[in-house]
XYZ file of C-alpha atoms in Angstrom:
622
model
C -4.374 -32.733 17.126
C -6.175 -30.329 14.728
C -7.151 -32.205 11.268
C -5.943 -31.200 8.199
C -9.714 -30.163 7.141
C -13.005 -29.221 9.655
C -15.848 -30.006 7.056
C -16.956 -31.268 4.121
C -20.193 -29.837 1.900
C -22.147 -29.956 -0.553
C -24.329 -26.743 -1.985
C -26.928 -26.979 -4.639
C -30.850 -26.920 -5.211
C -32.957 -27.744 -2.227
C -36.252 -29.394 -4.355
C -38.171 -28.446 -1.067
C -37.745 -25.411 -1.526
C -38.207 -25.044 -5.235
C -36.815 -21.915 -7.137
C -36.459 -18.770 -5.268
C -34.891 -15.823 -6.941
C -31.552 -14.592 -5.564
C -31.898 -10.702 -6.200
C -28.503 -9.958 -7.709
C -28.016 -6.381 -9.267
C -28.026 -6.014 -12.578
C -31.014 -9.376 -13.011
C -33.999 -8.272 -14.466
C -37.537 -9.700 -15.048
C -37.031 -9.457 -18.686
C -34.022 -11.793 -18.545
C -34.367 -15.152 -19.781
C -35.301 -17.191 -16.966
C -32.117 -19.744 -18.011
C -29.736 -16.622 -17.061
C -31.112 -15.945 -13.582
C -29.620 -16.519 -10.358
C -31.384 -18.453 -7.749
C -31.059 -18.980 -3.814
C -28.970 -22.334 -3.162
C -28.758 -24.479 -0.131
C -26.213 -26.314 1.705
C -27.735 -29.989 1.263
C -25.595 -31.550 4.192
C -22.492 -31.146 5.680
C -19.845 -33.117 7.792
C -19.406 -33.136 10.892
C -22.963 -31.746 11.950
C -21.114 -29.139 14.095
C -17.740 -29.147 16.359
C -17.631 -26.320 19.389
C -14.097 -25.194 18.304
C -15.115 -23.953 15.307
C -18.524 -23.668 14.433
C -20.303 -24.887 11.258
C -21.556 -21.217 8.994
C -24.302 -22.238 7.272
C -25.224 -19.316 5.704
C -21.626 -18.016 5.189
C -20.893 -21.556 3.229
C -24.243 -21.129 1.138
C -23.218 -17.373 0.073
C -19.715 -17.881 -0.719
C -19.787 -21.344 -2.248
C -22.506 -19.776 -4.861
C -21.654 -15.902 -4.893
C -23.643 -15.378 -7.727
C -26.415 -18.104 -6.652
C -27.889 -21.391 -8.244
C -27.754 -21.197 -11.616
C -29.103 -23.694 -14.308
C -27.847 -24.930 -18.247
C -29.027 -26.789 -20.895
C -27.146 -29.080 -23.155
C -26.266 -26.382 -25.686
C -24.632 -24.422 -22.621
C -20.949 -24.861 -21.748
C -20.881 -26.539 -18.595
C -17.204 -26.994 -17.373
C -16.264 -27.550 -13.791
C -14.697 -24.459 -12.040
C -12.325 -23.974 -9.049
C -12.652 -21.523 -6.777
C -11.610 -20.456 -2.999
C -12.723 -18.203 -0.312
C -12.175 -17.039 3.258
C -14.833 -16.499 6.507
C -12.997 -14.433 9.178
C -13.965 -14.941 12.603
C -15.142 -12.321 15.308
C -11.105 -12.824 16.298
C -9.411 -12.439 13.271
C -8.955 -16.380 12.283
C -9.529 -17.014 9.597
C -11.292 -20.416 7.798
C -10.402 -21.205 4.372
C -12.823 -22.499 1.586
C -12.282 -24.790 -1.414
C -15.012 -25.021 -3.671
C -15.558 -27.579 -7.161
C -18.590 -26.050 -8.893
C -20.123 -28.323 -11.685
C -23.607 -28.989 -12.757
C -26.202 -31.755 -12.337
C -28.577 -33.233 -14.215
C -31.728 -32.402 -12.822
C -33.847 -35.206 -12.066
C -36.428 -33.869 -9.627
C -39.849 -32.699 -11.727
C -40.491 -30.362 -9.365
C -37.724 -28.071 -10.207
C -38.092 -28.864 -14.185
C -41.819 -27.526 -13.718
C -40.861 -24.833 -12.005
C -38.612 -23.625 -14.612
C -40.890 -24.637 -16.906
C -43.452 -21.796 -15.583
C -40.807 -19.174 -15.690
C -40.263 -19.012 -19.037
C -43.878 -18.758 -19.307
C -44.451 -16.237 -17.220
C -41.263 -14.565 -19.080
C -42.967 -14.918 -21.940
C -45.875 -13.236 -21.338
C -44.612 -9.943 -19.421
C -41.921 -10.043 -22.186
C -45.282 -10.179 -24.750
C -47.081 -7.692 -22.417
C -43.977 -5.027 -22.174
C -43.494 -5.096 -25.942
C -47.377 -4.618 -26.503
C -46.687 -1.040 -23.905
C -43.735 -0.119 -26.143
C -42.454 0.125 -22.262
C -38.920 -1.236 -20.072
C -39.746 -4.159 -18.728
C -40.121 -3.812 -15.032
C -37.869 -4.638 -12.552
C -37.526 -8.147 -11.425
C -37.750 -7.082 -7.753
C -40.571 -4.629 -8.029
C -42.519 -6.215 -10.659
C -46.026 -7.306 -9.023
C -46.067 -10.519 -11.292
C -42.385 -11.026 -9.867
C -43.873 -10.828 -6.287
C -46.578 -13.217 -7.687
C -44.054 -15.553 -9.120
C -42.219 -15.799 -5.624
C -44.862 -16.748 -4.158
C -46.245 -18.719 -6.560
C -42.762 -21.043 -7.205
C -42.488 -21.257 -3.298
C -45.679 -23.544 -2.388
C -46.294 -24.565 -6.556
C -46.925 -28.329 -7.033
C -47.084 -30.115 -10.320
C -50.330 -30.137 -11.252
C -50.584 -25.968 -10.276
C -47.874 -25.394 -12.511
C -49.163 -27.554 -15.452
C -51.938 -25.747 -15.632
C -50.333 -22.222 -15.444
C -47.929 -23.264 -17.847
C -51.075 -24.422 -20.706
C -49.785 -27.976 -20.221
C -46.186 -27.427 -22.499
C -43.192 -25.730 -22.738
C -44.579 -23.374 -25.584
C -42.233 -21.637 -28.348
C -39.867 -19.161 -26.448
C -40.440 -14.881 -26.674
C -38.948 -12.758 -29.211
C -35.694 -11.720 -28.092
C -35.119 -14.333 -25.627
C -31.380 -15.720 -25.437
C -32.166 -19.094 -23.845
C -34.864 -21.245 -23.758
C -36.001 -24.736 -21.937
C -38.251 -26.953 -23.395
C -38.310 -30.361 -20.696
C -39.574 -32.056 -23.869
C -36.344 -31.581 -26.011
C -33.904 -29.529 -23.432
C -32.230 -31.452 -20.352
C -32.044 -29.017 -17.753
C -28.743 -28.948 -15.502
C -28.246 -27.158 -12.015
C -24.786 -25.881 -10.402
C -23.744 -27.755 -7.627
C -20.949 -27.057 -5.489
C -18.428 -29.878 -3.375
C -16.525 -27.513 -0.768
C -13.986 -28.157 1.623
C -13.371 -26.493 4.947
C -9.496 -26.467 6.619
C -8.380 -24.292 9.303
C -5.208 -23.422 6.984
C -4.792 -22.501 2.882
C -3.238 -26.042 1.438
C -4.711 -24.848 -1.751
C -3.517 -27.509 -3.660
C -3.947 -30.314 -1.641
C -7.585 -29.042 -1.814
C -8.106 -28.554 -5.405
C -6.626 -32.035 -6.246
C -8.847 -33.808 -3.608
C -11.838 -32.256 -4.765
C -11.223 -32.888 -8.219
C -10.356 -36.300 -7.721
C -13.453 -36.735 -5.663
C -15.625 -35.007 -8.941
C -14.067 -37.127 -11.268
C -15.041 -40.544 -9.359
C -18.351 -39.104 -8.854
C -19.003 -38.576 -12.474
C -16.846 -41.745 -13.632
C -18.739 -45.044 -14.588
C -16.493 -46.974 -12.563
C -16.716 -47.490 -9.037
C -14.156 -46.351 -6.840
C -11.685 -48.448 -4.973
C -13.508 -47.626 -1.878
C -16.772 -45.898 -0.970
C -16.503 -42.228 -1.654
C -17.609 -41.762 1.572
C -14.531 -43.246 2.715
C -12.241 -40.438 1.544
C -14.390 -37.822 3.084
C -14.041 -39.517 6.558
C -10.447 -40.511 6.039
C -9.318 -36.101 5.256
C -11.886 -34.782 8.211
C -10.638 -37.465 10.806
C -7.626 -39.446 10.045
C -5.513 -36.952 7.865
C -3.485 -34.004 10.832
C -2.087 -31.387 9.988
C 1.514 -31.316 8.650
C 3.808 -30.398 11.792
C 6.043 -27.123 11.179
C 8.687 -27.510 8.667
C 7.610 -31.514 7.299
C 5.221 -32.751 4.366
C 2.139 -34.845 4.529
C 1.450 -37.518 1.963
C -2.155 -38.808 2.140
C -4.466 -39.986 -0.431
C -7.581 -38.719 -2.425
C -9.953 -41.092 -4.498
C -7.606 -41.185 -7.438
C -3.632 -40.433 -6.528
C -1.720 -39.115 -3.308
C -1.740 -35.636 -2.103
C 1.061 -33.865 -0.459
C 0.627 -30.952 1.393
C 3.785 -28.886 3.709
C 3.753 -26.462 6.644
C 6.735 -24.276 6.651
C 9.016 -24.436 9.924
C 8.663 -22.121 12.440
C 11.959 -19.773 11.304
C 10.103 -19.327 7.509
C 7.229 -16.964 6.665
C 3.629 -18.241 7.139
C 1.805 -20.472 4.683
C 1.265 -19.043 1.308
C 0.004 -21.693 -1.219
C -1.925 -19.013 -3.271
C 0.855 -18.962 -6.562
C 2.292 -15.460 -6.445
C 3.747 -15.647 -9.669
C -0.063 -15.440 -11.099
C -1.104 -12.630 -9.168
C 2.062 -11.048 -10.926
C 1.111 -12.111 -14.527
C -2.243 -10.966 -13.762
C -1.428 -7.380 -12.907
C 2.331 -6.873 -13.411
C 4.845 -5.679 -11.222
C 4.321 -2.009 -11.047
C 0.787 -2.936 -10.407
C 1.628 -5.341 -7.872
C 3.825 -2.618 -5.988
C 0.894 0.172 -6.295
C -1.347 -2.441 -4.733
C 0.605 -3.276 -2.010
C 1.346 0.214 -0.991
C -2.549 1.203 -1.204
C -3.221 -2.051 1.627
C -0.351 -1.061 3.362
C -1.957 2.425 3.779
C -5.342 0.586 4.483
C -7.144 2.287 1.963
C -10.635 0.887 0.487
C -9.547 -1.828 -2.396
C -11.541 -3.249 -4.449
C -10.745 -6.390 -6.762
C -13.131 -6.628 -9.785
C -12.534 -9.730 -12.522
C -14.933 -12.182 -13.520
C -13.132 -14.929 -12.177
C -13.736 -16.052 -8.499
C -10.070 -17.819 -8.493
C -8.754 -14.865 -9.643
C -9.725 -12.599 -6.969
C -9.135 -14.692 -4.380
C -5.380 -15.166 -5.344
C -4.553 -11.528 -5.962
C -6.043 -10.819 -2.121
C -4.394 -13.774 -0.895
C -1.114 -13.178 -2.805
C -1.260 -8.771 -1.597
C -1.853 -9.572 2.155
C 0.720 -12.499 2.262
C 3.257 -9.657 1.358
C 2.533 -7.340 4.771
C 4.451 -9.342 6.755
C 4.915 -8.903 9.625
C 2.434 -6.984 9.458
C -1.414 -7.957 9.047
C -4.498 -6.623 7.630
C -6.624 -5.218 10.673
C -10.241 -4.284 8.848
C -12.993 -6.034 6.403
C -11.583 -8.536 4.344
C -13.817 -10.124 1.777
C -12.106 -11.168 -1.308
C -15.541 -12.666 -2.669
C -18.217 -10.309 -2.105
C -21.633 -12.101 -2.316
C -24.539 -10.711 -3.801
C -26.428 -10.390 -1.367
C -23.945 -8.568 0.421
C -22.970 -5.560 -1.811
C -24.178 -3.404 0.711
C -20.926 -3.725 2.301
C -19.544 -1.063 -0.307
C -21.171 1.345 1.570
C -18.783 1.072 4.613
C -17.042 4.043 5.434
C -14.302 2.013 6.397
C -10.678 0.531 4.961
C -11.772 -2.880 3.235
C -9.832 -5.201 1.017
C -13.329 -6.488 -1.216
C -13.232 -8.689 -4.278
C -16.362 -7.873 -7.055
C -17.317 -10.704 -9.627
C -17.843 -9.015 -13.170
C -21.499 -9.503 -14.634
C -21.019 -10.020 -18.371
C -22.439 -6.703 -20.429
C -21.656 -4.483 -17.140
C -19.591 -1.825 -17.850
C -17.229 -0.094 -15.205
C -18.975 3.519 -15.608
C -22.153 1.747 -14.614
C -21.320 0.378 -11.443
C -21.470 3.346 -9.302
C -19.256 3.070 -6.350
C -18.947 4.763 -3.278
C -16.234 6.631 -2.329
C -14.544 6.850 -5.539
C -12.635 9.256 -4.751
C -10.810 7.413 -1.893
C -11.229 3.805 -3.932
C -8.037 1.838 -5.282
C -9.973 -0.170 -7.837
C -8.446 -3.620 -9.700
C -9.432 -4.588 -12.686
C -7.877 -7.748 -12.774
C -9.302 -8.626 -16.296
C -7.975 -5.551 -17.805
C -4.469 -5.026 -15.739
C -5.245 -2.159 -14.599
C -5.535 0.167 -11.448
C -6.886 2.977 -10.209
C -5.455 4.691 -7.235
C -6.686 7.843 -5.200
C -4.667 10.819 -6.150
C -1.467 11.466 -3.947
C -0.148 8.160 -3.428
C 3.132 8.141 -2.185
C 5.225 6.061 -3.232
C 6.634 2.809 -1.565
C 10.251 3.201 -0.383
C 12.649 2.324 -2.867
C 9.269 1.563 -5.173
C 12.076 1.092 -8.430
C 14.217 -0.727 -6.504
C 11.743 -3.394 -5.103
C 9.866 -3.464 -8.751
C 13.196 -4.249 -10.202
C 14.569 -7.244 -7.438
C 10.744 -8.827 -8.062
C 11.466 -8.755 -11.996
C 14.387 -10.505 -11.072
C 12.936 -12.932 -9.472
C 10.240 -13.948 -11.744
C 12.813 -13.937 -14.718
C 14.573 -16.608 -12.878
C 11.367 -19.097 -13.082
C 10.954 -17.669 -16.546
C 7.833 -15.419 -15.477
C 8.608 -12.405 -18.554
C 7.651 -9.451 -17.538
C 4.917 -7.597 -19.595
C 4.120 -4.243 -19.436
C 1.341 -3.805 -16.577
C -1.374 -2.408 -19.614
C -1.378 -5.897 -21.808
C -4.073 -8.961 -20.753
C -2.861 -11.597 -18.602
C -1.693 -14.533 -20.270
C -4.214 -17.641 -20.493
C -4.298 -20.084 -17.303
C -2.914 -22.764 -18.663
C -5.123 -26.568 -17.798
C -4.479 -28.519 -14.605
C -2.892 -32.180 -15.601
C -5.129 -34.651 -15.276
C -4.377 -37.433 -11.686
C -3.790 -40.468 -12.021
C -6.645 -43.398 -12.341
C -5.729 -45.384 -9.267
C -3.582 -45.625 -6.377
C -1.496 -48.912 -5.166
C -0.596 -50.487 -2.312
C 2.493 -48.934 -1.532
C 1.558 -45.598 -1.636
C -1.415 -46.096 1.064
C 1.357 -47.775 3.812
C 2.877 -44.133 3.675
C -0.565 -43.188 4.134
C -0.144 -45.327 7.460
C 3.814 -44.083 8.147
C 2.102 -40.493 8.378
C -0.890 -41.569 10.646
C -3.477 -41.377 8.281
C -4.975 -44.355 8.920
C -4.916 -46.653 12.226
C -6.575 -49.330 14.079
C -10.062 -50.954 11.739
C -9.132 -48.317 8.927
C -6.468 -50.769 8.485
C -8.235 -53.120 6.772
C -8.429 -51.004 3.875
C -5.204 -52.258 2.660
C -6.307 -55.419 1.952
C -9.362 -55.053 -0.162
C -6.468 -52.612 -2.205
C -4.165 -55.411 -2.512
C -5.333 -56.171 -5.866
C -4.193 -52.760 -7.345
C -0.690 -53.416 -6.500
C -0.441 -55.741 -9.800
C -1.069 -53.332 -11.989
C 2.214 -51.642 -11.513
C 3.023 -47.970 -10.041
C 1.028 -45.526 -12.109
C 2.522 -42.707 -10.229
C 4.530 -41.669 -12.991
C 4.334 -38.514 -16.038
C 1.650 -36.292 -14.835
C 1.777 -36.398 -11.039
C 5.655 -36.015 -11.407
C 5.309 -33.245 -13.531
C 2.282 -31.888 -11.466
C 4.594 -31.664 -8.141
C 7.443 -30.231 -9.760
C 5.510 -27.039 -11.028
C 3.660 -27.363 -7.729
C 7.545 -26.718 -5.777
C 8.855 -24.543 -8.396
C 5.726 -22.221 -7.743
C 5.956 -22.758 -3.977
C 10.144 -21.888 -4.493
C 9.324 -18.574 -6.554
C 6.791 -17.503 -3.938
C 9.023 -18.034 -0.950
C 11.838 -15.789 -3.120
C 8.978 -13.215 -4.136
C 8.065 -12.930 -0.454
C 11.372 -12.593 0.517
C 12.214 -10.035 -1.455
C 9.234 -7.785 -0.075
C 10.202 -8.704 3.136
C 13.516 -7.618 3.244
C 12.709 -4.021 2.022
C 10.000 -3.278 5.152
C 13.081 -5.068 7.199
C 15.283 -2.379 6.395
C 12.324 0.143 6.595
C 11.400 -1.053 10.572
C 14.711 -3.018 11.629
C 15.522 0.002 14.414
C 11.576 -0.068 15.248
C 12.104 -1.475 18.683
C 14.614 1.316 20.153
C 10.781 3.769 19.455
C 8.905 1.525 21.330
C 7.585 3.230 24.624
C 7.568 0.679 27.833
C 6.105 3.423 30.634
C 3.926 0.776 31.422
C 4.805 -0.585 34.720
C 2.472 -3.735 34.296
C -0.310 -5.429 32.500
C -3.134 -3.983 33.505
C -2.074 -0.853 33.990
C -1.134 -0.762 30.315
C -4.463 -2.351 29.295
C -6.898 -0.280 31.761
C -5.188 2.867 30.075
C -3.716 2.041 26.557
C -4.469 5.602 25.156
C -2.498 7.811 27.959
C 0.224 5.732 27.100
C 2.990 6.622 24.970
C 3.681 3.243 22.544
C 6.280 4.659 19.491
C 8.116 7.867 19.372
C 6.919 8.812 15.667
C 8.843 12.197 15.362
C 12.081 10.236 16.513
C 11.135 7.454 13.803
C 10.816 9.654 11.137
C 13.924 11.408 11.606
C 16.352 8.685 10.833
C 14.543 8.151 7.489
C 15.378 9.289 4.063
C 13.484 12.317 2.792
C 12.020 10.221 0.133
C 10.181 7.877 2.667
C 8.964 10.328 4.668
C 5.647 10.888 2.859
C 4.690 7.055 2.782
C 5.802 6.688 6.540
C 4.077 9.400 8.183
C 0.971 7.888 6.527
C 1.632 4.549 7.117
C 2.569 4.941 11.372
C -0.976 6.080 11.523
C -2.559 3.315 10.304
C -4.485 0.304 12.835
C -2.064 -2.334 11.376
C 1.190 -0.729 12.405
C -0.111 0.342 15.680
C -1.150 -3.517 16.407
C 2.394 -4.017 15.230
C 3.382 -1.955 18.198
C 0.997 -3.201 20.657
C 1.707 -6.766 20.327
C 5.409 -6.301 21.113
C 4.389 -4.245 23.872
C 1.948 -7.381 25.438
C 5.326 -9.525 24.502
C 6.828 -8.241 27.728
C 4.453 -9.803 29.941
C 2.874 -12.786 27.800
C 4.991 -15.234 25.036
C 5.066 -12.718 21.843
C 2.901 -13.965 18.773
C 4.625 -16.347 16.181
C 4.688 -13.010 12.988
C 6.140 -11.020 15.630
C 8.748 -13.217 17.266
C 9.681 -14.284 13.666
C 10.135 -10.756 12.778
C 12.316 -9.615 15.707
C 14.125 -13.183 15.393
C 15.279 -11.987 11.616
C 16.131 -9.011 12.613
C 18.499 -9.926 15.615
C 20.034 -12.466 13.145
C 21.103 -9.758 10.997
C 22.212 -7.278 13.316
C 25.551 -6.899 11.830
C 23.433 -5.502 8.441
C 23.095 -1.809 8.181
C 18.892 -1.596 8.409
C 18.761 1.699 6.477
C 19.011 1.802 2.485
C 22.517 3.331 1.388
C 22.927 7.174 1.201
C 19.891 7.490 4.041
C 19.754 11.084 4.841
C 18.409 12.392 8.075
C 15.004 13.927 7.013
C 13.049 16.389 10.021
C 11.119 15.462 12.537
C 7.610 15.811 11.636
C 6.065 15.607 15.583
C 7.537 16.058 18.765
C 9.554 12.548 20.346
C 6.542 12.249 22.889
C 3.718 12.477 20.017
C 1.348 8.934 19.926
C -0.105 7.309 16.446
C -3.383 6.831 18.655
C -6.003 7.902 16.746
C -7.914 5.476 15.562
C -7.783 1.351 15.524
C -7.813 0.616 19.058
C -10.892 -1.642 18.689
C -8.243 -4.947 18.636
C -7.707 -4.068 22.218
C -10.725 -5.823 23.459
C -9.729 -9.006 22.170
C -5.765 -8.694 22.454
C -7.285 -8.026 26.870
C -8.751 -11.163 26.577
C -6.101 -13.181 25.263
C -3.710 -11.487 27.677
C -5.545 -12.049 31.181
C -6.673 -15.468 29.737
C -2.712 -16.238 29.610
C -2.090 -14.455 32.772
C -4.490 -16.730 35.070
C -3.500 -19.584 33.491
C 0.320 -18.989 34.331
């Protein structure tokens, strides 16, 4: 049975390695050491490795710390933050990150020296460039950056003593932050990051905040901390279809629920936030610029934030599903990427002082760009619009009015996230022989209980804040099942006749699969005729796109292998509601815009590779 999470780790400063600079764009020699970025390091991870699904070291590193190590004083603000990402496999799965990012004292002298020399270094091309009445140069191309690299890379203590003139010194004109390791404790980012094969993003968030908060508490835990690590990579499954999971963290139970197999997939990302963070009409736009697979790119200087409006935008396609680059956190060292002359759904962290006229993207002209910060989008000209767009805008408002989401106009700032509720201290007795009833624990693990026994006299604690804490938690999960719905429904009635278009000239398999471009899959022209004029322009884009022709293909491999689960829930909510006219009201019959015979085959047939794989692999084994 798969486990409810594949790996636990942790990402911070590797003293080994000392301080290597990360590169980011927009970092600059003449920046205050304090405010640089810095290459991190997974530190260890658990398991080592498992064949099914392969430990990424260097995806973890990049996408735990996006923006790289970075290091505080004790006059910096140093609050833990949350944050989530995604790696998508070579075949489309996808595994789901779940990072706690708070920062360290740090101990090792190595580092302190090393950051130590830095600010004198800093200090002296900052002395040098003011003496030229020149920029400062780059931090990349600067020779005494090169130096630097080189230096910090193989510098021991003594090396850098002497560089450094034996103390701290006064800090440069002009410099924002400082570090003295006489008077200034110097503190390091360090990241605790889950791994599971599905988005429980709650049950994640609470167990790694639970697991911070015993880490930094003077009291000892209950058990070894290395205990609840083991007990959520081996002990705790997955929930089956359609039933909860209780288990337990360091501090309080977690519950976690797969939907049954007759609901829509997993969603724990809380759509009602990606709605207050954009608004409704945004929302729609956004969804009709993936739908058409256009470049989008999500810009806000929180991580969370762009995570959940991706998350929250491709959780609305069904049953359709995103088919190209999908990268809600775009690391550093990976901006590159922007380059691609391909559809990608992208997610940019904001550098404080950068402006949006400075960033300098490619293909604006094409680019839907999100700032989620600001509410506001801009879209390529000549977007249609989504069918019904008013309609669907006003059902959603609905919706979110009846969990007392108001609707603001899309051009005012979000409304403040509002702070998690602290767990509970401790857990009891009773709670951890559910723990048992749901086959968390077995066999030695057992024994556990006892050496808990004595927490059982102090009464439940499971009361005020955890209550509370669930309840929003189902409300949320309630409004996004009714938001989803909603969205649903409307591409229901758009593609509920879909299957009397789709082409079976195929007389087999392989004949299908040696030759998938000479053969005819949807009947576009016939399509397109039954549909209101108003539709037509969205539609005609939309059949052309890789998503909808994957759409087609998979219920064309249906006839010879079991159909996959989005598509046999699709056609199973359709033939429920056959009775149900699948058209809006008042359709009119709008012209044919291609002959019956004419193919969407253009482009996107890469998936066949893959989809030929999973097809002959099914084949010999039946």
């Amino acid at each position: 049975m798969t486990g409810l999470a594949q790996y636990f780790a942790v990402v911070g400063v590797d003293p080994d390695s000392g301080l290597e600079p990360q590169h980011l764009t927009g970092e600059g020699f003449d920046q205050s050491p304090i405010r640089r970025s810095f290459k991190s390091k997974v530190l260890v991870h658990y398991p080592e490795s498992t064949d099914r699904c392969p430990f990424n070291n260097d995806a973890v590193n990049l996408l735990c710390m996006p923006r790289g190590l970075v290091f505080r004083t004790q006059s910096d603000a140093r609050e833990p933050l949350f944050h989530s990402f995604t790696i998508t496999a070579d075949d489309g799965t996808r595994t789901y990150g779940f990072v706690h990012t708070f920062y360290e004292r740090v101990t090792n002298p190595r580092i302190t020296t090393a950051m130590q020399t830095l600010f004198q270094m800093h200090r002296v091309e900052h002395q040098a460039s003011s003496s030229a009445s020149s920029p400062s140069s780059s931090y990349g191309s600067s020779p005494s950056a090169c130096s630097m690299e080189s230096l910090l890379s193989s510098l021991d203590g003594s090396d850098a003593d002497s560089l450094a003139g034996g103390g701290g010194g006064s800090p440069c004109p002009g410099c924002t932050a400082s570090f003295d390791p006489a008077s200034d404790t110097l503190y390091g980012s360090k990241a605790l990051c889950l791994l599971m094969p599905l988005p429980f993003l709650q049950a994640a968030r609470h167990f790694l905040s639970q697991l911070y908060q015993a880490v930094m508490s003077p009291a000892a835990p209950p058990l070894p901390l290395e205990s609840y690590i083991h007990n959520v990579l081996y002990e705790v499954p997955l929930p089956p279809p359609g039933r909860s999971l209780r288990f337990h963290g360091v501090q309080g139970p977690i519950v976690c629920q797969q939907p049954d197999a007759t609901d829509l997939p997993l969603g724990d990302y809380p759509l009602g936030d990606a709605f207050a963070l954009l608004g409704v009409d945004n929302v729609v736009r956004l969804l009709t610029c993936v739908l058409l697979e256009m470049q989008v790119l999500l810009y806000s200087r929180d991580l969370q934030c762009l995570m959940t409006v991706a998350e929250g935008i491709t959780c609305l396609l069904f049953p359709f599903q995103w088919q190209h680059i999908y990268l809600p956190i775009l690391p550093g060292p990976l901006l590159h990427l922007l380059d691609a002359p391909v559809p990608f759904l992208m997610g940019l962290q904001r550098r404080d002082g950068v402006q949006r006229s400075s960033l300098n993207l490619p293909h604006e002209a094409t680019l839907c760009f999100v700032d989620i910060d600001n509410r506001s989008l801009e879209v390529p000209e000549g977007l249609p619009s989504f069918p019904d767009q008013d309609q669907l805008a006003q059902e959603l408002r609905e919706v979110l009015l009846r969990y007392g989401v108001t609707s603001q106009p899309d051009s005012s700032p979000p409304p403040p996230a509002s702070p998690s509720p602290r767990p509970p201290a401790s857990l009891v007795l009773e709670d951890l022989i559910e723990d048992r009833q749901n086959g968390n624990l077995g066999g030695e693990e057992l024994a556990v209980l006892e050496r808990l026994q004595a927490l059982a006299c102090r009464g439940r604690c499971l009361t005020g804040p955890l209550e509370d804490r669930e309840q929003k938690e189902l409300r949320s999960a309630k409004m996004n099942v009714e938001l989803r719905e909603v969205v649903a429904g409307r591409l229901a009635a758009v593609f509920g006749r879909y299957e009397e278009f789709v082409s079976h000239s195929a007389s087999d398999m392989d004949s299908w699969l040696s030759n998938p471009e000479g053969t005819c899959s949807f009947h576009k022209g016939s399509f397109l005729s039954i549909q209101p004029v108003s539709h037509l322009h969205f539609l005609s884009r939309f059949l052309e796109t890789s998503m909808f022709l994957a759409f087609v293909d998979r219920k064309l491999i249906s006839r010879w292998v079991d159909s996959e689960p989005l598509q046999r829930l699709f056609d199973q909510r359709l033939e429920r509601g056959r009775g149900v006219p699948q058209g809006p009201p008042g359709c009119q019959k709008g012209p044919a815009l291609s002959e019956p015979g004419e193919c969407p085959r253009q482009r996107g047939r890469g998936l066949f590779l893959s989809y030929k794989i999973r097809v002959q692999t099914a084949a010999s084994q039946n």
